Every structure is written in structure tokens, then in C-alpha cells.
mmCIF file with all atom_site columns, C-alpha atoms in Angstrom:
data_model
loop_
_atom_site.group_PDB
_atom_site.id
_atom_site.type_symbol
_atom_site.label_atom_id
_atom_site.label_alt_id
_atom_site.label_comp_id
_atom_site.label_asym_id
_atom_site.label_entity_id
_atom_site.label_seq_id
_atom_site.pdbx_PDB_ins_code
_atom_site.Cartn_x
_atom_site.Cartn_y
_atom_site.Cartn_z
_atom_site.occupancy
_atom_site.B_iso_or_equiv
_atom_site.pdbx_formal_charge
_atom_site.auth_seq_id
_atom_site.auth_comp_id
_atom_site.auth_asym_id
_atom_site.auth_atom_id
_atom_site.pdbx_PDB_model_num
ATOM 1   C CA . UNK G 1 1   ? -15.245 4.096   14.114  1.00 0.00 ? 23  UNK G CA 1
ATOM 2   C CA . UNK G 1 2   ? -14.064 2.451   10.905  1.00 0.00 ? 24  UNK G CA 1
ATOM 3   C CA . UNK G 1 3   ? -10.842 3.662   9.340   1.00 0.00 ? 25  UNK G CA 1
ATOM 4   C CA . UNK G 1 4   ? -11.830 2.575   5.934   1.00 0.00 ? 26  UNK G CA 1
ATOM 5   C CA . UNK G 1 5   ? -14.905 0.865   4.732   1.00 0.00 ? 27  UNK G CA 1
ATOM 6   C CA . UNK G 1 6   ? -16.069 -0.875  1.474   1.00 0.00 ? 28  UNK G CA 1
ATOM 7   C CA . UNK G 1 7   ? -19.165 -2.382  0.391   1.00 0.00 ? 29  UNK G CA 1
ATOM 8   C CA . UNK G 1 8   ? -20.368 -4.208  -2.819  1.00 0.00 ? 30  UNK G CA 1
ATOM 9   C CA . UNK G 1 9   ? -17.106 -2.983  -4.314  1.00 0.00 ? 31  UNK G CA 1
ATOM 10  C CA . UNK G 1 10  ? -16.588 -4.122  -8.157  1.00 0.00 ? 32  UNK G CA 1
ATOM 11  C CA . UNK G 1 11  ? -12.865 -3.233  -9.663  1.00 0.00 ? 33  UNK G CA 1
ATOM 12  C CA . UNK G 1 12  ? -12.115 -3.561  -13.162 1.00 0.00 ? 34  UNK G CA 1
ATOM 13  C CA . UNK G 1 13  ? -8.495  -4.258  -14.847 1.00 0.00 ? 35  UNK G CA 1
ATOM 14  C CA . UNK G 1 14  ? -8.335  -3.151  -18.765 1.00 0.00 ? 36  UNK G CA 1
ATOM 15  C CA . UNK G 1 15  ? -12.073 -2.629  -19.013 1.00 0.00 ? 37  UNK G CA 1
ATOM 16  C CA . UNK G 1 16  ? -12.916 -6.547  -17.502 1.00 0.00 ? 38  UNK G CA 1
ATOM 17  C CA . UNK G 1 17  ? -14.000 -6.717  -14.427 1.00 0.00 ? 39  UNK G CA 1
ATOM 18  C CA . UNK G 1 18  ? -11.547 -8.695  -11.884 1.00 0.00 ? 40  UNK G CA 1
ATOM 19  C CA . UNK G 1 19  ? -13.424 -8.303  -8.628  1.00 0.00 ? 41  UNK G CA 1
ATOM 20  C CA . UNK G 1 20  ? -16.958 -7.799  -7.585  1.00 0.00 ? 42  UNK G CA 1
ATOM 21  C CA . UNK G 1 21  ? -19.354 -7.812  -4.537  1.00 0.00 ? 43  UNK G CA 1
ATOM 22  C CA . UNK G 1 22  ? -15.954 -7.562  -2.109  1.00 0.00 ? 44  UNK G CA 1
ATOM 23  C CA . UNK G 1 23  ? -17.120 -6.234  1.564   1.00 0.00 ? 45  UNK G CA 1
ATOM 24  C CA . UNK G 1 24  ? -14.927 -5.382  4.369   1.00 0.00 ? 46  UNK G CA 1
ATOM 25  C CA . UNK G 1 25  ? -13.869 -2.768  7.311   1.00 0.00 ? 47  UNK G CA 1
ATOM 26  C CA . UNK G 1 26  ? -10.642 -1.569  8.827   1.00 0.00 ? 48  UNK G CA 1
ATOM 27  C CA . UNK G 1 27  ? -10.680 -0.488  11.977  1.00 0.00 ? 49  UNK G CA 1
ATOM 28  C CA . UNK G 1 28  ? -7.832  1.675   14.010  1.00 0.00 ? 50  UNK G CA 1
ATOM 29  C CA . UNK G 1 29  ? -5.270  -0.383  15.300  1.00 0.00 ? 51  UNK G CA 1
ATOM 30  C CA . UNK G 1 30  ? -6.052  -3.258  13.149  1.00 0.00 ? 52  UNK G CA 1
ATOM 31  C CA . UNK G 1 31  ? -4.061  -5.237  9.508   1.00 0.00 ? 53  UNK G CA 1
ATOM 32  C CA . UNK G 1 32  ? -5.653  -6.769  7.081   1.00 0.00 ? 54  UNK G CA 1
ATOM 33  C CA . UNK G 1 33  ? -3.803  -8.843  4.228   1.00 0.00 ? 55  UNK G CA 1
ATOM 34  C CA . UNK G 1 34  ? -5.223  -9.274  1.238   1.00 0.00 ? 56  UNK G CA 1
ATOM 35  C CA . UNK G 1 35  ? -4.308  -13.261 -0.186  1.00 0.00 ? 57  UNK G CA 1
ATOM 36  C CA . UNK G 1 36  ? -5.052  -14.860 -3.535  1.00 0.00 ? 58  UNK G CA 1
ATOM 37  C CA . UNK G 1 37  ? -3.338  -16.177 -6.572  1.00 0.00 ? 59  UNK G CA 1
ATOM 38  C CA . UNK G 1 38  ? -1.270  -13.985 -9.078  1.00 0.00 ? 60  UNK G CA 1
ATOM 39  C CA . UNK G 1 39  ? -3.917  -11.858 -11.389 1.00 0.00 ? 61  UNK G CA 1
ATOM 40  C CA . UNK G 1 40  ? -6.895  -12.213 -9.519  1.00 0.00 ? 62  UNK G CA 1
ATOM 41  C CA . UNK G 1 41  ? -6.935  -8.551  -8.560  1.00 0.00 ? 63  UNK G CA 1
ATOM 42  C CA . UNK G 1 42  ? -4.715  -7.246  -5.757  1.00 0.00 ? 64  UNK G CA 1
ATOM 43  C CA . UNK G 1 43  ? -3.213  -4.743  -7.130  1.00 0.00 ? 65  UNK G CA 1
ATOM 44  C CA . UNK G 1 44  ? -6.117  -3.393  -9.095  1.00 0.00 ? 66  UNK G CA 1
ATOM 45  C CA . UNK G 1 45  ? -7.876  -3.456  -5.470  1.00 0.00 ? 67  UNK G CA 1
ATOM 46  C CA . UNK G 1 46  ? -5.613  -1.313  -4.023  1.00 0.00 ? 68  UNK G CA 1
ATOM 47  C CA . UNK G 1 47  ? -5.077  1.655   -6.496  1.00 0.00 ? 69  UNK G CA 1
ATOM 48  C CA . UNK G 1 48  ? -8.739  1.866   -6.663  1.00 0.00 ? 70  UNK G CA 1
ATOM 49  C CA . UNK G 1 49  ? -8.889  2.059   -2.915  1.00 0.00 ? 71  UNK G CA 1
ATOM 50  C CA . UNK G 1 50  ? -5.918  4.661   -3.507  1.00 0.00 ? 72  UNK G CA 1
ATOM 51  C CA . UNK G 1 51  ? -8.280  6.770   -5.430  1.00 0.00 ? 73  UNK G CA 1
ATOM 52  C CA . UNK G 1 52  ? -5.889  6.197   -9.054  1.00 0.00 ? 74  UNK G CA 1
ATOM 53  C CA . UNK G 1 53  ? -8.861  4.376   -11.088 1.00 0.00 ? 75  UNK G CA 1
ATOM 54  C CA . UNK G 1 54  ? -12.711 4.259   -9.991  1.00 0.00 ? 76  UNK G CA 1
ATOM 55  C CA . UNK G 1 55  ? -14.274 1.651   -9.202  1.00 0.00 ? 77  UNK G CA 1
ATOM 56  C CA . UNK G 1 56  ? -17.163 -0.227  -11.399 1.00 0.00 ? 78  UNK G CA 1
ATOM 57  C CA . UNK G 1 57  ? -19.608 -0.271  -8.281  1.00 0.00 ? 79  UNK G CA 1
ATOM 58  C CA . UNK G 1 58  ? -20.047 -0.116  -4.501  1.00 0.00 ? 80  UNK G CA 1
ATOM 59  C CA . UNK G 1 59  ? -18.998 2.307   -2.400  1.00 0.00 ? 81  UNK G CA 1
ATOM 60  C CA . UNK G 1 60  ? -15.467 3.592   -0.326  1.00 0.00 ? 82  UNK G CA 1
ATOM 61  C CA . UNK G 1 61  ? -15.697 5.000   2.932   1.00 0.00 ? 83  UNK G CA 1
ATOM 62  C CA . UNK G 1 62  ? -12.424 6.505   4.172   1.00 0.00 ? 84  UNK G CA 1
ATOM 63  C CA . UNK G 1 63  ? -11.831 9.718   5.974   1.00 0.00 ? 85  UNK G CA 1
ATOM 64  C CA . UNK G 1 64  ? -10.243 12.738  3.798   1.00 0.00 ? 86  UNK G CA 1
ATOM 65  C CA . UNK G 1 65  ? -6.606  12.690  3.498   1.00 0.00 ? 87  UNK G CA 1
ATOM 66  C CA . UNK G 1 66  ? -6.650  9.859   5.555   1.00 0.00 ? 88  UNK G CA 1
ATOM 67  C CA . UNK G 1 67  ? -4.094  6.903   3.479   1.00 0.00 ? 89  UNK G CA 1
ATOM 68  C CA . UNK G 1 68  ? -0.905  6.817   2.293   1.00 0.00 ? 90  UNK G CA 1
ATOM 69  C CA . UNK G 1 69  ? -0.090  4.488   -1.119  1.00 0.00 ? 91  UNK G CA 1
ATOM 70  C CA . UNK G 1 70  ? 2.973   2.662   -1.344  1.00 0.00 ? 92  UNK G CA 1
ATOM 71  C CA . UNK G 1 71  ? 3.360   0.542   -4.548  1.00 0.00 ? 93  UNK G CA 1
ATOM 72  C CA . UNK G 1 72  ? 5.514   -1.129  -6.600  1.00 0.00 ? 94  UNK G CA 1
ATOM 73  C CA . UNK G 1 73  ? 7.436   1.815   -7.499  1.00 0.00 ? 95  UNK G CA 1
ATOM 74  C CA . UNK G 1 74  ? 9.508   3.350   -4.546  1.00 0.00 ? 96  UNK G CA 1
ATOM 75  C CA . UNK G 1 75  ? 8.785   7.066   -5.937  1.00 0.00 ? 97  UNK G CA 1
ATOM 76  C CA . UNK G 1 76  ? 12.728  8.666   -5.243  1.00 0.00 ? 98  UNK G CA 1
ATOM 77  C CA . UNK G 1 77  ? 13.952  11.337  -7.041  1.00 0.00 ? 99  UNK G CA 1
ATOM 78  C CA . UNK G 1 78  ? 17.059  9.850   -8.338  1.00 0.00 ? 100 UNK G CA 1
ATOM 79  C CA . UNK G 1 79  ? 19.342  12.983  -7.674  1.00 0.00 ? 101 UNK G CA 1
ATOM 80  C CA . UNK G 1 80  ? 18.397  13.806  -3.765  1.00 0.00 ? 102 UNK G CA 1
ATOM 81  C CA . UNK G 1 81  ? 20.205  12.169  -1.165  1.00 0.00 ? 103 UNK G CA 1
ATOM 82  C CA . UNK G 1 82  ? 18.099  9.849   1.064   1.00 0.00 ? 104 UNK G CA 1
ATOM 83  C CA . UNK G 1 83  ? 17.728  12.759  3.721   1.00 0.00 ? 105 UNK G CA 1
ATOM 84  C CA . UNK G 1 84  ? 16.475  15.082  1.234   1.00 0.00 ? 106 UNK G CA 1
ATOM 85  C CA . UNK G 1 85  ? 14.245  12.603  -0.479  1.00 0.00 ? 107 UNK G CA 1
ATOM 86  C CA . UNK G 1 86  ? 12.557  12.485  3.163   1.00 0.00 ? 108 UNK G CA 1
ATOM 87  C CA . UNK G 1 87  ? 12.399  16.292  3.814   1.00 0.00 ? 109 UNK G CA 1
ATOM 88  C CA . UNK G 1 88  ? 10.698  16.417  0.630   1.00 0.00 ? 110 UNK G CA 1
ATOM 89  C CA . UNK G 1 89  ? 7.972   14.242  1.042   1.00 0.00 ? 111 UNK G CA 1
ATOM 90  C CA . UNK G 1 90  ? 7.693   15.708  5.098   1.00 0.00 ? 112 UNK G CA 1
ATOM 91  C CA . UNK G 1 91  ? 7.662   19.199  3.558   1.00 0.00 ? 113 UNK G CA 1
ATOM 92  C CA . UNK G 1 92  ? 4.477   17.705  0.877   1.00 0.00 ? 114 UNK G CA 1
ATOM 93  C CA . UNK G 1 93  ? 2.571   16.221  3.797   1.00 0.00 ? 115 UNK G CA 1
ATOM 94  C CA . UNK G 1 94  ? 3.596   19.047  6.657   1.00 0.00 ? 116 UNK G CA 1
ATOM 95  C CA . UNK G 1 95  ? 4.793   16.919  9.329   1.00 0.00 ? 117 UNK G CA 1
ATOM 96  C CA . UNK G 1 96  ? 8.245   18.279  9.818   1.00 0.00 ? 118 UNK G CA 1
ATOM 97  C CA . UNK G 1 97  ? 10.694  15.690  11.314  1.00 0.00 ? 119 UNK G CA 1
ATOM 98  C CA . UNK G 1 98  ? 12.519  12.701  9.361   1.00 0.00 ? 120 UNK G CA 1
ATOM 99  C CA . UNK G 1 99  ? 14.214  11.659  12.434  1.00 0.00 ? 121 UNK G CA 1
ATOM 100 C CA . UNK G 1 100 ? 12.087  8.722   13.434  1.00 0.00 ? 122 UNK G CA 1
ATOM 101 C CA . UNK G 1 101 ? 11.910  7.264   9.462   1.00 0.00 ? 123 UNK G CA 1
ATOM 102 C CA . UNK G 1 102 ? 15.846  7.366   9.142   1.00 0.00 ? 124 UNK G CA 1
ATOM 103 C CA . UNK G 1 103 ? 15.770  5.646   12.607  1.00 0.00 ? 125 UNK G CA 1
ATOM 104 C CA . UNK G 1 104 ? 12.897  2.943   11.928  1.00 0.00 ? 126 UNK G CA 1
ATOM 105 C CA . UNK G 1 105 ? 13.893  2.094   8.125   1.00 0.00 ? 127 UNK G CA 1
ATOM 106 C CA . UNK G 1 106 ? 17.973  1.555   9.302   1.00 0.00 ? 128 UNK G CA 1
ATOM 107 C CA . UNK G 1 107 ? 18.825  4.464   6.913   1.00 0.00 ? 129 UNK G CA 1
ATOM 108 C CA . UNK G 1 108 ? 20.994  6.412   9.390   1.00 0.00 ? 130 UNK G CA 1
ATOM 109 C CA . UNK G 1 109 ? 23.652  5.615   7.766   1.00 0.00 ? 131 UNK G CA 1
ATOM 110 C CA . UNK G 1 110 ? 22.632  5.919   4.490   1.00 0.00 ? 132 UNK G CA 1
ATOM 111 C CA . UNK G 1 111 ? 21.510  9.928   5.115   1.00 0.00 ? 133 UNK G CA 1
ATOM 112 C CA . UNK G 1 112 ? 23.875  11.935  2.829   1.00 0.00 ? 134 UNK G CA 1
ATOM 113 C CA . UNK G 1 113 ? 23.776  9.476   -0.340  1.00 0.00 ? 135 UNK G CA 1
ATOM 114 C CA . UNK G 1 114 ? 22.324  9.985   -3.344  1.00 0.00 ? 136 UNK G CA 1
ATOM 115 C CA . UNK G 1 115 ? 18.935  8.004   -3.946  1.00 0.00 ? 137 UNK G CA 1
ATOM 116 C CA . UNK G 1 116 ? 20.110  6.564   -7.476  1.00 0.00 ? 138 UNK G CA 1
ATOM 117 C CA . UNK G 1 117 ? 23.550  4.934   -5.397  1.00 0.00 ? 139 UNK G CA 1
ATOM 118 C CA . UNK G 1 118 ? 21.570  3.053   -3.566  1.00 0.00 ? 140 UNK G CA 1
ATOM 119 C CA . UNK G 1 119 ? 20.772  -1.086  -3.788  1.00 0.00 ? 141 UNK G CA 1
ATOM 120 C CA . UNK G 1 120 ? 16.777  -2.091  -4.552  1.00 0.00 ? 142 UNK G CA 1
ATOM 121 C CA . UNK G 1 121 ? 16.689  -2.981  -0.818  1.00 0.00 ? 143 UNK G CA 1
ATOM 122 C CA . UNK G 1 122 ? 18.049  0.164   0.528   1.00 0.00 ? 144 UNK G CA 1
ATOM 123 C CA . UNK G 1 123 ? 15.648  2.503   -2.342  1.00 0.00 ? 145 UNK G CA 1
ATOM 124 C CA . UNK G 1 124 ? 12.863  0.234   -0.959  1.00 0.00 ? 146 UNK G CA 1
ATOM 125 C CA . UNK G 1 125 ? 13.479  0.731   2.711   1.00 0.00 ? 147 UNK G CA 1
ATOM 126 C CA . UNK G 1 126 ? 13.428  4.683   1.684   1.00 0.00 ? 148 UNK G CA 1
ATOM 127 C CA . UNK G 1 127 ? 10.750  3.986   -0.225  1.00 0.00 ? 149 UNK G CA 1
ATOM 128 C CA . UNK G 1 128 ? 8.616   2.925   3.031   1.00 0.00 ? 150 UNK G CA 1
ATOM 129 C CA . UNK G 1 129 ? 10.541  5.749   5.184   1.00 0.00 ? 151 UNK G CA 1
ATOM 130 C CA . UNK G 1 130 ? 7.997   7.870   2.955   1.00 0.00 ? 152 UNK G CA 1
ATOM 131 C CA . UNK G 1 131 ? 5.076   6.181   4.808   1.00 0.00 ? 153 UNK G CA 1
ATOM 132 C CA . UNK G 1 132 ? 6.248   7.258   8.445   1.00 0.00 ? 154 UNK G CA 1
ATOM 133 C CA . UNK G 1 133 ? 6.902   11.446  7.401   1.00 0.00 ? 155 UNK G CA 1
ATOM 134 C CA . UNK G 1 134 ? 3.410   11.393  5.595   1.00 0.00 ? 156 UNK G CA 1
ATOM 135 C CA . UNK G 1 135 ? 0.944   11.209  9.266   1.00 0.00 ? 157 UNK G CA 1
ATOM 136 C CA . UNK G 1 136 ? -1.435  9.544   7.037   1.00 0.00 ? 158 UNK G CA 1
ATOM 137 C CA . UNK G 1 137 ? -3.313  6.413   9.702   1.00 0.00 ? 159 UNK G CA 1
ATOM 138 C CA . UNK G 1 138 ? -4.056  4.348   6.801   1.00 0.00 ? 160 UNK G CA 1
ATOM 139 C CA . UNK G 1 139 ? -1.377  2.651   4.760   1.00 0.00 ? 161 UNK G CA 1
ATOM 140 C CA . UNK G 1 140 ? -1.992  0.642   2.255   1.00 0.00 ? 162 UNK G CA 1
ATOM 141 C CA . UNK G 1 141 ? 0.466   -1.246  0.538   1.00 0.00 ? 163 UNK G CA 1
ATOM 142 C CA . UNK G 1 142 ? 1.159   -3.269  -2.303  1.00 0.00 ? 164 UNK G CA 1
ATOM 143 C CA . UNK G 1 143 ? 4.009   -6.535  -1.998  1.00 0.00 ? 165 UNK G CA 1
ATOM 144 C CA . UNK G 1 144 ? 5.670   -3.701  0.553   1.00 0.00 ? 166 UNK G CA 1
ATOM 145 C CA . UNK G 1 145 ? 8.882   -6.434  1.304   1.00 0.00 ? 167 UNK G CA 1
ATOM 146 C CA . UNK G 1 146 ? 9.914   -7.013  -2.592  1.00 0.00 ? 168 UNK G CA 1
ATOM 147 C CA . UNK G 1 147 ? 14.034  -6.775  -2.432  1.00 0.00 ? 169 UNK G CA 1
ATOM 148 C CA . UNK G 1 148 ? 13.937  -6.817  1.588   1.00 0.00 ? 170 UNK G CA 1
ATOM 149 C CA . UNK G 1 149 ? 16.122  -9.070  3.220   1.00 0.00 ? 171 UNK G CA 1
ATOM 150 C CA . UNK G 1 150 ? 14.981  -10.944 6.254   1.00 0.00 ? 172 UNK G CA 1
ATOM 151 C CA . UNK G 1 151 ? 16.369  -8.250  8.457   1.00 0.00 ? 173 UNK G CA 1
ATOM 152 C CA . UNK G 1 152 ? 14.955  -5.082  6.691   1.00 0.00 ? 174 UNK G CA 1
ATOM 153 C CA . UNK G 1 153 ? 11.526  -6.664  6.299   1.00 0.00 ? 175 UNK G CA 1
ATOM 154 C CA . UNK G 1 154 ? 11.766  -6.887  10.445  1.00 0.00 ? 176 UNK G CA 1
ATOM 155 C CA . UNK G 1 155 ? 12.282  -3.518  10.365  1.00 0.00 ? 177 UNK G CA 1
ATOM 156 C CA . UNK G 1 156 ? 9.382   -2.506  8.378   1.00 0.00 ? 178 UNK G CA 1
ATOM 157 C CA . UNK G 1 157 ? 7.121   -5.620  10.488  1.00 0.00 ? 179 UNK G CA 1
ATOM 158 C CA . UNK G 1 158 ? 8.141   -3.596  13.615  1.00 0.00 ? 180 UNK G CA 1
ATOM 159 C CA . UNK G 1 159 ? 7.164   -0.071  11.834  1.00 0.00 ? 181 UNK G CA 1
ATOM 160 C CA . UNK G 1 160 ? 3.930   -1.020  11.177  1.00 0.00 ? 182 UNK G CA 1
ATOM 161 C CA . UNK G 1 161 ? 3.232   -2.708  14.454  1.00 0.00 ? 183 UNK G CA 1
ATOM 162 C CA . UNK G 1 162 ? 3.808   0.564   16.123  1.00 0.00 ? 184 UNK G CA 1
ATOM 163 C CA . UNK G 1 163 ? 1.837   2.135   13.225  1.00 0.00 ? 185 UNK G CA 1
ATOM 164 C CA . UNK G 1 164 ? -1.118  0.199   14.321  1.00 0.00 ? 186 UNK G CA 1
ATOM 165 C CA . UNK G 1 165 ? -0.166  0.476   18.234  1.00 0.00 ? 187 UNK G CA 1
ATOM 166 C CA . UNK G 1 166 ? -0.510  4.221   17.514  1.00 0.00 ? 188 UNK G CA 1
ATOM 167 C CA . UNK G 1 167 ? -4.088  3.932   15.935  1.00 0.00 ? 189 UNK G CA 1
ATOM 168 C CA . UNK G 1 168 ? -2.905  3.531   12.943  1.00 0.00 ? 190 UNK G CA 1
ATOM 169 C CA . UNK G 1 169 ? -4.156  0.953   9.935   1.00 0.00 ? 191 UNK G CA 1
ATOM 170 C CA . UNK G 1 170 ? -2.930  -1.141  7.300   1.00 0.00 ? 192 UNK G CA 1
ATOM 171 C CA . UNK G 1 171 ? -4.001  -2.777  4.496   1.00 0.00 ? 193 UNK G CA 1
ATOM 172 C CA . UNK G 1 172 ? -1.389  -5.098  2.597   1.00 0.00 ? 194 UNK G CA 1
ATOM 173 C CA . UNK G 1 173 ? -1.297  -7.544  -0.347  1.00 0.00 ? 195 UNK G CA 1
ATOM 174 C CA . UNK G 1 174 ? 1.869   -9.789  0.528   1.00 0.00 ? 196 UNK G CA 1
ATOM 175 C CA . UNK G 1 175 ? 2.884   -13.379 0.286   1.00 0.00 ? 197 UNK G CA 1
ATOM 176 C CA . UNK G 1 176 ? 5.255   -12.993 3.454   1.00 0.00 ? 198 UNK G CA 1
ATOM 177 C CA . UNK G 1 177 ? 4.124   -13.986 7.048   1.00 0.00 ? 199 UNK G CA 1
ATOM 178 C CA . UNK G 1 178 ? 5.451   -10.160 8.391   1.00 0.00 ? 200 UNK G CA 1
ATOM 179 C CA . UNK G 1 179 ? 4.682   -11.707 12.362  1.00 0.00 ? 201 UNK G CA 1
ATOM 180 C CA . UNK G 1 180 ? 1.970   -9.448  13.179  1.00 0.00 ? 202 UNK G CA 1
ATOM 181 C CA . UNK G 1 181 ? -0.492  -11.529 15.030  1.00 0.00 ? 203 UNK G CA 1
ATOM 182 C CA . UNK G 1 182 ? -3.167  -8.944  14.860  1.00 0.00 ? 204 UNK G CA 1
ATOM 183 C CA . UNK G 1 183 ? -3.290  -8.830  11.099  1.00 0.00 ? 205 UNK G CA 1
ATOM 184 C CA . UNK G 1 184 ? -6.271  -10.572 9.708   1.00 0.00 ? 206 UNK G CA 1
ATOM 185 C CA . UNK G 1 185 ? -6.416  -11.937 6.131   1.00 0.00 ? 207 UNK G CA 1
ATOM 186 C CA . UNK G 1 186 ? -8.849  -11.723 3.730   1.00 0.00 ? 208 UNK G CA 1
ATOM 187 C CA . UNK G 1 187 ? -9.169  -14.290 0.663   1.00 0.00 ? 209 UNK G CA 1
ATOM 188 C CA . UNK G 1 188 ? -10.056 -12.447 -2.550  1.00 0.00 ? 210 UNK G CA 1
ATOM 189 C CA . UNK G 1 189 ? -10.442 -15.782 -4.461  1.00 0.00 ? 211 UNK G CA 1
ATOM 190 C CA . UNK G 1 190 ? -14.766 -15.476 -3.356  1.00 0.00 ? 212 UNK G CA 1
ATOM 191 C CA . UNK G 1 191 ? -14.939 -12.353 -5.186  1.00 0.00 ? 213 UNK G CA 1
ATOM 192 C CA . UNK G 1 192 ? -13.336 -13.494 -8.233  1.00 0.00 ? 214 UNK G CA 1
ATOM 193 C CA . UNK G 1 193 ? -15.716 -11.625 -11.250 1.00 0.00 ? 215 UNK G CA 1
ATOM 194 C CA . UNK G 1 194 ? -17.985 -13.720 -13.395 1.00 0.00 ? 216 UNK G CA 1
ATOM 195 C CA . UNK G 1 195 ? -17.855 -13.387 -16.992 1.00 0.00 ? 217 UNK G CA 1
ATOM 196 C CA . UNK G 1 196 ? -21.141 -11.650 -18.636 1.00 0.00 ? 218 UNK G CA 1
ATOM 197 C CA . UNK G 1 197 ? -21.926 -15.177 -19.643 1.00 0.00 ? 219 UNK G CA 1
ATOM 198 C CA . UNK G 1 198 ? -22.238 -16.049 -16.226 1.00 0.00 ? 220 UNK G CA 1
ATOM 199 C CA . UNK G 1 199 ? -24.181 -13.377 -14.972 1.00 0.00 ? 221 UNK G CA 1
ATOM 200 C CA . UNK G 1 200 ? -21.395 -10.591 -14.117 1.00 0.00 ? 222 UNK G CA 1
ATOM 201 C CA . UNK G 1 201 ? -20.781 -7.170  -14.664 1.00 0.00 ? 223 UNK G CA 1
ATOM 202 C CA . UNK G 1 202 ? -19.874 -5.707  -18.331 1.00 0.00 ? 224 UNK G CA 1
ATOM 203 C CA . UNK G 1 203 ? -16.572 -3.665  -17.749 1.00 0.00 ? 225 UNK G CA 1
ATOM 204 C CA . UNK G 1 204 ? -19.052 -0.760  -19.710 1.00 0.00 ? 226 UNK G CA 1
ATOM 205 C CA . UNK G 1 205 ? -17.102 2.315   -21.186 1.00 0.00 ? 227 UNK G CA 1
ATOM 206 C CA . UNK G 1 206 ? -13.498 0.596   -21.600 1.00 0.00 ? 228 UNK G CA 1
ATOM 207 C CA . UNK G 1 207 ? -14.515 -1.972  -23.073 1.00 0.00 ? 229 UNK G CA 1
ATOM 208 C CA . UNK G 1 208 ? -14.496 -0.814  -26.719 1.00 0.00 ? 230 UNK G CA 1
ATOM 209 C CA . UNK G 1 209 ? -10.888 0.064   -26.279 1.00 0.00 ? 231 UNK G CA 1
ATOM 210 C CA . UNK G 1 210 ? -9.221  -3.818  -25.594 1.00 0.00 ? 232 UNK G CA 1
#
């Protein structure tokens, strides 16, 4: 059984359409990275996937309340110390303990300050601590290492290897070899959109707005 499934998927950016006729599964237990150059779509991709913008065509298959988003933005409230930042978001998605994100994401240590003291690598390391309390199986994730240092993006390589060792699944767009051997990658540079002048989609409705 598929975790997540697309087919004949078409994204659009602005109203233009970035990405068309893109096809692929995710089972359980299993990583796929998405690869291709800067602006061909990656990040439109995945918040579409996320459910933030529809897509132009094709059709997602994932189970209900079954991902978890993390994106550019590490989503802290500024005033809540890292451990309350965590109960929070356990409290949202009712799964009780924090115990095993301050543990995974080295923020021990870091438990009684307040989110807005930290440095970008420590807000991004509780940033990805959200993705453990949530109990979601798919995570999808968006350049998850920006600001990481070699040693905290081990720490979040080894999270999601246990993610996927638990059943879990993950779908990433990153430039960094994270050392998961499983992970397969997919090339987004064959679904590149054609212009209307070659054939493609029209971006329809938004278009009168760019």
C-alpha cells in the first residue's frame, strides 16, 4: 500500500505552469528526493502536495491526516521556550510526549530557552523537532538542512532513518547527500512545463492577474 501517490500531476507558480505530467509513488519505509535546478518547481511541488495551492491537473492520493509540512519557515512562536514550542504543537496533533524530539534534535539542553534566543541552526533543529510530536508517516520537506551544521544535519539524517524504519515516509527537495541509502531520487528536469506555444498547459484563471 502506497503512502502517497501522484499521477499526471501539473503545478503552477504565479498562474504559469512549472511542472506537468509528473508520476510517482511513496511507499512505507521508503525516501524519495526530489533534484533539479533552482526554479524549476520544487517548492511549488511540495506545497501543492501539502494541500496550500491546487494543483492544475492530475490527481493526489494520500491517506487523511496522513503528512506533516516542514518548509522554509521553522513556524516558532517567538516568545515560548523550546519545550513549550513542542508541547504546543504535541497538544495540536494529540500525541502527548516531547521527550524523544528534545532527545533526537540535540535540544536537551536548549529546553527552558526562549525560541527567539536561539541561533538559525538551533530554531531549525526545533523547527524539525515539530515533525517527530506530530505522528504524521509522511513528511515532506522542503531544503530541511538550511543553517545545519554537519553535525545537526546527522542528527536529523538519523531521525528520519528511524522515521522510515518505523513505516514511516519522506519526501525531500535537498541538495545535500543526507546518507540514507534507501532514498531514491527523482529528476524533475523531464517534467519541466512547455510554454502554450509548445503545446502546454495555459495556467487558466491566474493568469489575468501577472
Amino acid at each position: 500500500m502506497n503512502a502517497l501517490s501522484v499521477t499526471d500531476l501539473a503545478v503552477s507558480r504565479g498562474g504559469l505552469p512549472v511542472l506537468e505530467g509528473l508520476g510517482f509513488t511513496l511507499a512505507p519505509g521508503r525516501a524519495l528526493v526530489l533534484r533539479g535546478p533552482n526554479g524549476i518547481g520544487k517548492t511549488t511541488l511540495l506545497r501543492t502536495l501539502a494541500g496550500l495551492q491546487p494543483p492544475l491537473a492530475g490527481q493526489i492520493s494520500v491517506p487523511p491526516e496522513a503528512m506533516a509540512y516542514a518548509a522554509h519557515a521553522d513556524g516558532l512562536k517567538a516568545t515560548l521556550s523550546v519545550t513549550e514550542n513542542l508541547r504546543f504543537w504535541a497538544s495540536v496533533y494529540g500525541t502527548g510526549t516531547i521527550a524523544r524530539a528534545l532527545d533526537d534534535m540535540n535540544l536537551r539542553q536548549l529546553a527552558d530557552r526562549a525560541a527567539m534566543s536561539l541561533s538559525a541552526g538551533q530554531k531549525r533543529r526545533l523547527g524539525l523537532a515539530r515533525l517527530l510530536v506530530t505522528g504524521r508517516p509522511i513528511w515532506v520537506l522542503d531544503e530541511p538542512t538550511v543553517s545545519l551544521d554537519a553535525a545537526s544535519v546527522a542528527l536529523f539524517a538519523e531521525a528520519v532513518r528511524t522515521h522510515l524504519a518505523g513505516g514511516g515516509a519522506a519526501l525531500m527537495a535537498t541538495h545535500i547527500d543526507l546518507g540514507i541509502p534507501e532514498a531514491e531520487v527523482l529528476d524533475l528536469a523531464p517534467f519541466k512545463a512547455r510554454t502554450p506555444e509548445e503545446g502546454g498547459m495555459s495556467g487558466g484563471f491566474d493568469e489575468a492577474f501577472e
